[in-house]
mmCIF file of C-alpha atoms in Angstrom:
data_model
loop_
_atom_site.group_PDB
_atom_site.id
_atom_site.type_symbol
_atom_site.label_atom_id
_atom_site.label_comp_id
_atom_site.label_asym_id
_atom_site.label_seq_id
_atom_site.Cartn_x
_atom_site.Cartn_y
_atom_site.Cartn_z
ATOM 1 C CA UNK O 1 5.822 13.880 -35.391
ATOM 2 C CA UNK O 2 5.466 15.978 -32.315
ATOM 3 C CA UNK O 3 5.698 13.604 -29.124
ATOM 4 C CA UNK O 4 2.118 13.288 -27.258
ATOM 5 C CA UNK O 5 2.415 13.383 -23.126
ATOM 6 C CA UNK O 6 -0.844 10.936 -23.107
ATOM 7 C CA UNK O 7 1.390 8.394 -25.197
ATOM 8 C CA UNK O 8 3.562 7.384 -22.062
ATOM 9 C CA UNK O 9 0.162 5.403 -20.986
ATOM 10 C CA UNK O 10 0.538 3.281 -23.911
ATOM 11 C CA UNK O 11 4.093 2.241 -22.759
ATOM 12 C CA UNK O 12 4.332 -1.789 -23.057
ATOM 13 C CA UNK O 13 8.399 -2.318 -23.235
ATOM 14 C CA UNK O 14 12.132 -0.667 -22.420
ATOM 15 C CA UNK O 15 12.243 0.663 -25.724
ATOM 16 C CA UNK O 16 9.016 2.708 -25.588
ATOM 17 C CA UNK O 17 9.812 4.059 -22.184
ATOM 18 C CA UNK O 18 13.165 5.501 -23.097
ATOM 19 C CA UNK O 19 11.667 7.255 -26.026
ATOM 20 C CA UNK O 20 9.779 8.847 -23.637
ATOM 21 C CA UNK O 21 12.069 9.486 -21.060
ATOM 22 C CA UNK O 22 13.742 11.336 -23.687
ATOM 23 C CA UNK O 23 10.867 13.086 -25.492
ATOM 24 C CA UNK O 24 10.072 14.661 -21.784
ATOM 25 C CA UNK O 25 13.846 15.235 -20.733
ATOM 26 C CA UNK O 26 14.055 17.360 -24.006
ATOM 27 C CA UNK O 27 10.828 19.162 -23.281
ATOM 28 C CA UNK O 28 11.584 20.196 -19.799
ATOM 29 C CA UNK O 29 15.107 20.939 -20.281
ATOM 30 C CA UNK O 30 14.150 23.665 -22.911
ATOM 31 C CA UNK O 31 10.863 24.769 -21.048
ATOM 32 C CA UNK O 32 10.927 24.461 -17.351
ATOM 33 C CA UNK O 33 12.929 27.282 -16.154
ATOM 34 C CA UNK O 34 13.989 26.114 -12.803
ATOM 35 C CA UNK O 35 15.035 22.812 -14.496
ATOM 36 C CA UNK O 36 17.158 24.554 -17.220
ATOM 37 C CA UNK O 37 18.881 26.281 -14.891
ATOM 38 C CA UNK O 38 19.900 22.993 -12.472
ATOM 39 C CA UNK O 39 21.139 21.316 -16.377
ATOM 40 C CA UNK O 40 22.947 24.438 -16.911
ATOM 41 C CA UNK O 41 24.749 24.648 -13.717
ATOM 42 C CA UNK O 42 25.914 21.194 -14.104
ATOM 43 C CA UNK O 43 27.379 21.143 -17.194
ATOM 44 C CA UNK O 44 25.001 19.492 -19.373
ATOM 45 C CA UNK O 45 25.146 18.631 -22.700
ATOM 46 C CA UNK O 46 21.477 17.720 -23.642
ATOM 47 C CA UNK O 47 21.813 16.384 -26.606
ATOM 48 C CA UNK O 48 25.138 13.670 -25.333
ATOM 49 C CA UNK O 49 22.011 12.253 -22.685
ATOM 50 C CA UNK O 50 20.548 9.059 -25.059
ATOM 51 C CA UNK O 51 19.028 6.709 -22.097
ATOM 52 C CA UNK O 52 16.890 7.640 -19.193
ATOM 53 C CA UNK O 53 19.686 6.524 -16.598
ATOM 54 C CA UNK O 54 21.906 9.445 -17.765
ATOM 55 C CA UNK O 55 19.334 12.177 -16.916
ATOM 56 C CA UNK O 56 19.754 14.348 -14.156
ATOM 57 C CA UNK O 57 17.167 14.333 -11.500
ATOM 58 C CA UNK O 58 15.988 17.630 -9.825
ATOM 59 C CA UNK O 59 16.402 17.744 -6.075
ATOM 60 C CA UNK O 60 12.382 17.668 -4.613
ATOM 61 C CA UNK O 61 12.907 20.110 -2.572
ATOM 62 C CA UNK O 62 13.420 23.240 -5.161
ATOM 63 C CA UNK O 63 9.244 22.459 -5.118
ATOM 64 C CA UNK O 64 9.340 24.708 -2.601
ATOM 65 C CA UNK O 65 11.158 27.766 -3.691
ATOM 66 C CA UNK O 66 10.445 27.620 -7.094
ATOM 67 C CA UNK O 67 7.787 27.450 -9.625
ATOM 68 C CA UNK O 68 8.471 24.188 -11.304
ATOM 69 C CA UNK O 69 6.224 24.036 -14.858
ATOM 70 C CA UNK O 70 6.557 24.835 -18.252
ATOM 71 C CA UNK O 71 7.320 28.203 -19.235
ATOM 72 C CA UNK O 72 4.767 28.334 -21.635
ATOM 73 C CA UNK O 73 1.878 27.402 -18.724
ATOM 74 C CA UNK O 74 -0.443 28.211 -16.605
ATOM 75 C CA UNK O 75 -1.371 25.823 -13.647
ATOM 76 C CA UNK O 76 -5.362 24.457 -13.367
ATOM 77 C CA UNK O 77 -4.631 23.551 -10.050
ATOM 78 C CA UNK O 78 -1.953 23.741 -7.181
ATOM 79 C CA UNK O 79 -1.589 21.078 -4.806
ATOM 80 C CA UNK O 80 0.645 21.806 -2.003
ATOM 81 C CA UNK O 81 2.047 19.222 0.600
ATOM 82 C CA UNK O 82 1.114 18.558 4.114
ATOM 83 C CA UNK O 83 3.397 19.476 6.765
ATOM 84 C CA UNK O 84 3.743 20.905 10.739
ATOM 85 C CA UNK O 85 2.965 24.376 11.393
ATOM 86 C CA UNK O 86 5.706 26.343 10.397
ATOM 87 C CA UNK O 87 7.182 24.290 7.856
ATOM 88 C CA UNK O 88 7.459 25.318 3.856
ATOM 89 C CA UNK O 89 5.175 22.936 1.841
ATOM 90 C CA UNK O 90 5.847 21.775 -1.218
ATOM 91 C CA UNK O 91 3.857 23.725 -4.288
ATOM 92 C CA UNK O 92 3.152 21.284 -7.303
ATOM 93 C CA UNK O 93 1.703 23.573 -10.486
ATOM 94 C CA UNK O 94 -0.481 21.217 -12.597
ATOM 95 C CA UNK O 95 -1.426 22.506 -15.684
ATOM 96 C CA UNK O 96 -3.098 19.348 -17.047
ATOM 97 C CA UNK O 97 -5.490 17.730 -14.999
ATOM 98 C CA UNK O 98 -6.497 15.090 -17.552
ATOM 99 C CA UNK O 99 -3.081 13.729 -17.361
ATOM 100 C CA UNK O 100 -2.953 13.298 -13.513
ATOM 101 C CA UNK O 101 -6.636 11.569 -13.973
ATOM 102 C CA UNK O 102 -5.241 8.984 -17.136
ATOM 103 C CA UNK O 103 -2.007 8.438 -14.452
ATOM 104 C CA UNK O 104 -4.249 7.441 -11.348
ATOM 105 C CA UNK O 105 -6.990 5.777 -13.151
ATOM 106 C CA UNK O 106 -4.864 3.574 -15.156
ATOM 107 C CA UNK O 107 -2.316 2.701 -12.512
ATOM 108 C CA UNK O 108 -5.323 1.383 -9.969
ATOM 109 C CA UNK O 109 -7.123 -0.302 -13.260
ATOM 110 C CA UNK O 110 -3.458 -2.278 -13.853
ATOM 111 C CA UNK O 111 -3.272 -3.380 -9.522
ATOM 112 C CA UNK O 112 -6.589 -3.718 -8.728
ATOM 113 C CA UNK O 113 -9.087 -4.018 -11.854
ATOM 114 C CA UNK O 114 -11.859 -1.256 -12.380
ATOM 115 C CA UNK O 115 -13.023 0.716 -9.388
ATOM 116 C CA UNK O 116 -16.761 0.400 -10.561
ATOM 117 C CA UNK O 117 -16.380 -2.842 -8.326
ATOM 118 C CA UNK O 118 -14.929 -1.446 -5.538
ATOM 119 C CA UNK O 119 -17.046 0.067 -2.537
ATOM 120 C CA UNK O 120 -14.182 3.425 -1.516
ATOM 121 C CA UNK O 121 -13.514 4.449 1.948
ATOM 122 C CA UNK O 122 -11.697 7.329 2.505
ATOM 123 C CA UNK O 123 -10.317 7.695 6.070
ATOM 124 C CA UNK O 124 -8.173 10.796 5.694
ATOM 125 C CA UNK O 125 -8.809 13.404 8.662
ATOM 126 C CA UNK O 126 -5.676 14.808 8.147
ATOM 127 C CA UNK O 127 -5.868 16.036 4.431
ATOM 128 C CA UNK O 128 -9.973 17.045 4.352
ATOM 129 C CA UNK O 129 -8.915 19.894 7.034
ATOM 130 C CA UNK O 130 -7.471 21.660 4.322
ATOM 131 C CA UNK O 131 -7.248 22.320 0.588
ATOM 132 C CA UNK O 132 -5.060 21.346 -2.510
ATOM 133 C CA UNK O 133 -4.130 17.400 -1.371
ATOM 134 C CA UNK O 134 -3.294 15.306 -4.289
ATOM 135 C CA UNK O 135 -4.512 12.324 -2.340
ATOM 136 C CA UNK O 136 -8.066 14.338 -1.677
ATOM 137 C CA UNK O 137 -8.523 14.898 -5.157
ATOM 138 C CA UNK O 138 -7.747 11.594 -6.188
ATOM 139 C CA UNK O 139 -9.708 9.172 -3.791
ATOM 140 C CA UNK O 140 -12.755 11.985 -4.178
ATOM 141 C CA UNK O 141 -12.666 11.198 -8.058
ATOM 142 C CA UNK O 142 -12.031 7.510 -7.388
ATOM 143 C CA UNK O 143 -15.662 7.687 -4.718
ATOM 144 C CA UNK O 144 -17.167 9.204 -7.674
ATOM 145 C CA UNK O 145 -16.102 6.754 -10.102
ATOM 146 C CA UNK O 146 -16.908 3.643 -8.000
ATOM 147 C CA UNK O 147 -20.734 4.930 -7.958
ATOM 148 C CA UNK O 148 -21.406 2.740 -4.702
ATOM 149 C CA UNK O 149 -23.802 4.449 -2.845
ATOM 150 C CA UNK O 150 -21.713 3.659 0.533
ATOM 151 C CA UNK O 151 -18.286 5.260 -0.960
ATOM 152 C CA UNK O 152 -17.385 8.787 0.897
ATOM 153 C CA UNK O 153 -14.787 9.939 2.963
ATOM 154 C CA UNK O 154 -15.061 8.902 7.224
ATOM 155 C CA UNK O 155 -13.758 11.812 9.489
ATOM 156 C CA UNK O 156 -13.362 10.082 13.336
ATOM 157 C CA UNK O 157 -16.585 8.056 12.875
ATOM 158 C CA UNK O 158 -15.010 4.656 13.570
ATOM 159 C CA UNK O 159 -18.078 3.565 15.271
ATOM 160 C CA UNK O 160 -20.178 4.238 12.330
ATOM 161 C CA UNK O 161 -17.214 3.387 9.742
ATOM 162 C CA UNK O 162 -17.077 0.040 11.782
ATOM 163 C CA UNK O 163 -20.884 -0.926 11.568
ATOM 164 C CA UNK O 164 -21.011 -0.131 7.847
ATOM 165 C CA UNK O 165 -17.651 -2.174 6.616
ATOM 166 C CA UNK O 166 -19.337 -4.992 8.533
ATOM 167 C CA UNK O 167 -22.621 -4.668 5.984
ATOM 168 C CA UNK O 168 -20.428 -4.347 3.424
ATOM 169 C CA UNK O 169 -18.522 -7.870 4.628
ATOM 170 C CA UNK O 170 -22.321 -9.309 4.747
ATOM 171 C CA UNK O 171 -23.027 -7.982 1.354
ATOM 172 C CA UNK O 172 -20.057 -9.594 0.333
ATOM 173 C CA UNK O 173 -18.892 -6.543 -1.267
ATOM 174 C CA UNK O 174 -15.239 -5.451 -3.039
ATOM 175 C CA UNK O 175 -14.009 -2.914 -0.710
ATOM 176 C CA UNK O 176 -11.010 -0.489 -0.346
ATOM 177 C CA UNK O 177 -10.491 1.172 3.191
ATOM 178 C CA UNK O 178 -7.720 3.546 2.115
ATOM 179 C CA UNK O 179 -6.397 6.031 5.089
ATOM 180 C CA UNK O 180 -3.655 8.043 6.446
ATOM 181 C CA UNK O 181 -1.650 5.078 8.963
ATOM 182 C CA UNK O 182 -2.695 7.278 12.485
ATOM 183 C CA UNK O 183 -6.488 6.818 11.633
ATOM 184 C CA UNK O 184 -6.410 3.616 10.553
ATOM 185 C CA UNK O 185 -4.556 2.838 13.997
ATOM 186 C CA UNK O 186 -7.405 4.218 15.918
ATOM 187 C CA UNK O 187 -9.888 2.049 14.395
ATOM 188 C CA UNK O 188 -8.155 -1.063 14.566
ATOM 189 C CA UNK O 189 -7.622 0.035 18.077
ATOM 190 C CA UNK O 190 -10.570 1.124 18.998
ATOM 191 C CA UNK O 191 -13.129 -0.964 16.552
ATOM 192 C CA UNK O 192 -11.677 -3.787 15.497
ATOM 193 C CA UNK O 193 -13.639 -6.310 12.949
ATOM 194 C CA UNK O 194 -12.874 -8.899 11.267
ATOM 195 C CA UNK O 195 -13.147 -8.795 7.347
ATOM 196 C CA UNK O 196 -10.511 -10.695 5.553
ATOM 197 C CA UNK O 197 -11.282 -9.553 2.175
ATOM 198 C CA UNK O 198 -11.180 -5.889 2.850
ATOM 199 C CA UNK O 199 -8.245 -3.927 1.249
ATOM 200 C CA UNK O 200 -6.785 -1.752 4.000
ATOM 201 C CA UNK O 201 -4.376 0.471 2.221
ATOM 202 C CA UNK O 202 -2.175 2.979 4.156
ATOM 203 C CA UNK O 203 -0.798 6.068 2.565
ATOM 204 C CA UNK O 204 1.816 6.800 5.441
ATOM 205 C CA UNK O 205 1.443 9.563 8.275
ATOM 206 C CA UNK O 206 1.635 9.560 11.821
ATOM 207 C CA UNK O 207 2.591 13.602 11.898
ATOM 208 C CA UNK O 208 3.715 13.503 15.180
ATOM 209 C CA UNK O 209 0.198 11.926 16.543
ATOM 210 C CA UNK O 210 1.627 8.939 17.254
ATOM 211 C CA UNK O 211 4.995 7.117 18.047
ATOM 212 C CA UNK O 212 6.702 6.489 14.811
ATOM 213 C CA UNK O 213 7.241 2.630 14.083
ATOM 214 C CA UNK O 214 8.582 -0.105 12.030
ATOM 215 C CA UNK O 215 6.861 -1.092 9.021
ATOM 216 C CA UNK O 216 6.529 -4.931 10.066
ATOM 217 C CA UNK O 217 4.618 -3.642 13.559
ATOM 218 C CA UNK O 218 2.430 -1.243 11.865
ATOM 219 C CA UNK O 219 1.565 -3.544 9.128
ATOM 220 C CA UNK O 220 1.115 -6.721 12.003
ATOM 221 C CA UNK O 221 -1.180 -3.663 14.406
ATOM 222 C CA UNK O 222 -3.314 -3.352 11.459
ATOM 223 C CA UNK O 223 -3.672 -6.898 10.009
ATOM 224 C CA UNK O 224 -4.759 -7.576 13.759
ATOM 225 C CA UNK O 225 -7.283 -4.987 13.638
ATOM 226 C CA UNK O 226 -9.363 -5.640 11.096
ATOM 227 C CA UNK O 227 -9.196 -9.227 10.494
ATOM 228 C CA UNK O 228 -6.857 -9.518 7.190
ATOM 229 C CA UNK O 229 -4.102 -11.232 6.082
ATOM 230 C CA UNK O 230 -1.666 -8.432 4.153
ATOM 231 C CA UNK O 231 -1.622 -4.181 4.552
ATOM 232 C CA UNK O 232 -1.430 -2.697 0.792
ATOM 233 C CA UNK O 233 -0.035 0.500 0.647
ATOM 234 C CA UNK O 234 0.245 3.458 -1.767
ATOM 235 C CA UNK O 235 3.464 5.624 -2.941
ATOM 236 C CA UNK O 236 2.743 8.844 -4.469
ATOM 237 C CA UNK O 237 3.621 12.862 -3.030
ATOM 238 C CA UNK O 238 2.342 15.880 -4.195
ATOM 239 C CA UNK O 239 5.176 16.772 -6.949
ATOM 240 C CA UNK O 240 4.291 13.346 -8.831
ATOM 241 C CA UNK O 241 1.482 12.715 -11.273
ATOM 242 C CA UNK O 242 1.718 9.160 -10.461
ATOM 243 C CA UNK O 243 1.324 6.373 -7.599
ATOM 244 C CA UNK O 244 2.966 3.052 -6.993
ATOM 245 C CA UNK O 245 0.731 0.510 -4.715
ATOM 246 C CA UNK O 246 1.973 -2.726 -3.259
ATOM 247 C CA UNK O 247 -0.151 -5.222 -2.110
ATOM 248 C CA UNK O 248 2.116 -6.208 0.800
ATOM 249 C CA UNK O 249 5.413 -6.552 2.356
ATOM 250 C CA UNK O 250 6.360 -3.261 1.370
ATOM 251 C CA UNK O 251 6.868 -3.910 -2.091
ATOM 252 C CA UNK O 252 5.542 -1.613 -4.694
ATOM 253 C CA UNK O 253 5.138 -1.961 -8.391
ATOM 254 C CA UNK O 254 5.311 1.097 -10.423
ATOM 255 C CA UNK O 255 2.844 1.077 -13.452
ATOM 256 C CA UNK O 256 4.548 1.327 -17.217
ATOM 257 C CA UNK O 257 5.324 4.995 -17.140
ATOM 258 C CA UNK O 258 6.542 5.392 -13.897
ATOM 259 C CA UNK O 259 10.681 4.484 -12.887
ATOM 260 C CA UNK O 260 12.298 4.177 -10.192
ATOM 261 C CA UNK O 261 16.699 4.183 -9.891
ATOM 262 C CA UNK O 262 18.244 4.520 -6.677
ATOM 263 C CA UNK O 263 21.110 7.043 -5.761
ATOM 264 C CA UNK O 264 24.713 6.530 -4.178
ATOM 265 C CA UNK O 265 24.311 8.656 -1.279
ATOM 266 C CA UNK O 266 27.285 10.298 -1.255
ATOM 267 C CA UNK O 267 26.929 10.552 -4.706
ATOM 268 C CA UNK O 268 24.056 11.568 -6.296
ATOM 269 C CA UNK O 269 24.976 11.315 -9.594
ATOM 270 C CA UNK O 270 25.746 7.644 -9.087
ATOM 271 C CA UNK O 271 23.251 4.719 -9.481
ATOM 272 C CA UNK O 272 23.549 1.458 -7.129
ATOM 273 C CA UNK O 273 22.405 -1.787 -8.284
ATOM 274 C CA UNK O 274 19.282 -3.929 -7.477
ATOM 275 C CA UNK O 275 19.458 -4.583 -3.794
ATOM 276 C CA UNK O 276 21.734 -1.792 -2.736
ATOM 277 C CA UNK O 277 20.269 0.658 -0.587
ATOM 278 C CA UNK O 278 20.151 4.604 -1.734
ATOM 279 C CA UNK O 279 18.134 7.558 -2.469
ATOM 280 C CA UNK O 280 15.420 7.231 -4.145
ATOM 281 C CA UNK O 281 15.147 8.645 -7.539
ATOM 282 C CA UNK O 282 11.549 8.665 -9.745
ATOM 283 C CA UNK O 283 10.585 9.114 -13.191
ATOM 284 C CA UNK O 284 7.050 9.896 -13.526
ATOM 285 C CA UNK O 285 6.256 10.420 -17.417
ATOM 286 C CA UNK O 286 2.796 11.611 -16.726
ATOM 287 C CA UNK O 287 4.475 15.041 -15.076
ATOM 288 C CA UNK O 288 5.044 16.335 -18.592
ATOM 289 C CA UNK O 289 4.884 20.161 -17.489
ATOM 290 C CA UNK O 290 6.540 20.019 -14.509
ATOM 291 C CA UNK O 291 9.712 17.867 -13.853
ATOM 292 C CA UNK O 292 9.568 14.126 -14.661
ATOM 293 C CA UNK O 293 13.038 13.221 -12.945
ATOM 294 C CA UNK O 294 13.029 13.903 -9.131
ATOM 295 C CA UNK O 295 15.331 13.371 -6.733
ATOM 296 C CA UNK O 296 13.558 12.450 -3.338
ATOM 297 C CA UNK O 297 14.668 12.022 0.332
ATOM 298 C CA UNK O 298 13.550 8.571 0.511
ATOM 299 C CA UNK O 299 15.896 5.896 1.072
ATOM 300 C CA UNK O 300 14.704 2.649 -1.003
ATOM 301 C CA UNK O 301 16.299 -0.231 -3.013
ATOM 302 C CA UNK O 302 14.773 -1.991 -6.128
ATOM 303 C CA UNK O 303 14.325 -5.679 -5.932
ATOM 304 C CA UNK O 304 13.418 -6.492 -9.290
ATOM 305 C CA UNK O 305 12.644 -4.574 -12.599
ATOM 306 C CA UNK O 306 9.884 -1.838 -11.397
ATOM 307 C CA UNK O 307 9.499 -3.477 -7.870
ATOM 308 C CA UNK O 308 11.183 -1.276 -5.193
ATOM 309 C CA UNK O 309 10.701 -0.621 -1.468
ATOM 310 C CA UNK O 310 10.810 2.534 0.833
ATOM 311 C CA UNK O 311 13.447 1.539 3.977
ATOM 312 C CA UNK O 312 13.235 5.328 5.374
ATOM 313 C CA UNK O 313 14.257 8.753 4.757
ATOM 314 C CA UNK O 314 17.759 10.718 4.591
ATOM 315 C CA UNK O 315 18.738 12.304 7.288
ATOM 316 C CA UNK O 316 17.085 15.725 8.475
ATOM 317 C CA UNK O 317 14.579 15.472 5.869
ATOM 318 C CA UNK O 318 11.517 17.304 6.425
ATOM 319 C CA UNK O 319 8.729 15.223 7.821
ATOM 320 C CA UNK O 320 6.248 14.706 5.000
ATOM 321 C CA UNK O 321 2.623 13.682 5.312
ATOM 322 C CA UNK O 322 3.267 9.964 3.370
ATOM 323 C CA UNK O 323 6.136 7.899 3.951
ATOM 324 C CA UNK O 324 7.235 8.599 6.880
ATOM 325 C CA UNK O 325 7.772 5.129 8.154
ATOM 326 C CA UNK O 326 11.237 3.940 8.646
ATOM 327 C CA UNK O 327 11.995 -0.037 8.684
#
């Protein structure tokens, strides 16, 4: 029976992942070029690889050289990471949408319930200046799908951003306040409220507009600001299909289809233990026609099955728009 990509959203236990894992590994290795090529030059014998920890992971940044989707493909959309002028962004080739819209929907359904509850705020100056953000596309379909007639994306309105998450305190109303970490810093500088139930949930980014700083700071700047007791935050980039969210202390949970191993770092082919810090390595079965296995410059370590945390980046890695914080 010919493996389904939409399956890996019906992953419930270590068996059905690995199936997966290997279903995709198979699939890519014959079909994305780019990826063939990396297997090739290391040696590989596919068909000796029968868990998920044995697969090689492609190094993130051939996303910005090469083309890296299915031979067979054509891309419905191209999102492309943020960077500083001058810099070569990272091109991500989706050629199913519906999968990247199953991956986010699901993953936020699994943290946070539906997001028909949920009144969205977007505060994400950085990313509406320009086109083909995976974050964009996803909290736009997210505003859409949470029908609240207050939902929408805030520019540098703080003043106006302020007065409305105060009627929507009043109303007693589910709300997400989801921005880049600079803007959010501005408001809770500049109008702070109190509103202990709001979810404030950073996605990373200072891009050189302000001083970088420890995660425990940031986290305490914010919690001051407006009023609440933890900072959630959100993992994803533009070459994944899928996010992890934590819902404080810089601990994320990856949903069911989504991995993450961590990386000696002298030795990439290597993998540490829990609690051993490393690069950060992700599986992300819902990028079926790209590359599922990734190797990233983050630096992370897990702390239990599917729980990991972000510590910083390797050395003289590009500065990305998310994730830049380092503890």
């Amino acid at each position: 029976m010919e493996y389904v990509p939409a399956s890996c959203f019906s992953i419930s236990s270590e068996e059905d992942f690995n199936f997966a894992a290997l279903e995709t590994f198979r699939y890519q290795a014959a079909n994305v070029l780019v990826y063939k090529r990396y297997l090739e030059l290391l040696g590989i014998d596919i068909h000796s690889i029968n868990h998920y920890s044995q697969i090689p992971f492609l190094p993130i940044s051939l996303f910005k050289t090469q083309e890296v989707i299915a031979s067979e493909k054509k891309s419905e959309i191209v999102f492309t990471s943020s960077g500083t002028t001058g810099m070569i962004t990272s091109q991500h080739l989706v050629a199913d949408l519906t999968l990247y819209e199953q991956s986010f929907n699901r993953a936020f359904e699994l943290t946070y319930g539906s997001v028909a509850d949920y009144c969205i705020v977007g505060l994400l100056p950085a990313y509406l200046d320009r086109k083909g953000s995976s974050l964009v596309y996803m909290v736009n379909q997210m505003i859409k799908k949470s029908k609240h007639h207050s939902s929408g994306f805030y520019l540098n309105q703080y003043q106006e951003l302020q007065g409305l998450l105060q009627s929507l305190k009043d109303q007693n109303q589910k709300t997400i306040l989801l921005g880049v970490t600079f803007a959010l810093l501005d408001m809770a500088e500049q109008f702070p409220l109190n509103f202990p139930d709001l979810i404030v949930m950073e996605t990373g980014g200072m891009k050189g507009r302000r001083k970088e700083m420890v995660r425990d700071e940031l986290h305490q700047r914010l919690k001051n600001g407006f009023g609440v007791n933890t900072i959630h935050s959100e993992y994803g980039m533009t070459e994944l299909l899928s996010q992890a969210y934590s819902k404080g202390e810089g601990v994320f949970c990856c949903p069911p289809w989504m991995k993450i191993l961590i990386r000696e770092m002298n030795d990439p082919k290597q993998l540490v233990p829990y609690g051993i810090t490393g690069g950060v390595n992700v599986i992300d079965l819902a990028n079926y026609h790209s590359c599922a296995f990734i190797a990233t410059q983050d630096l992370g370590k897990i702390h239990f099955e599917n729980h990991f945390e972000i510590v910083g980046r390797f050395d003289n890695a590009d500065l990305r728009g998310c994730n830049m914080l380092v503890q």
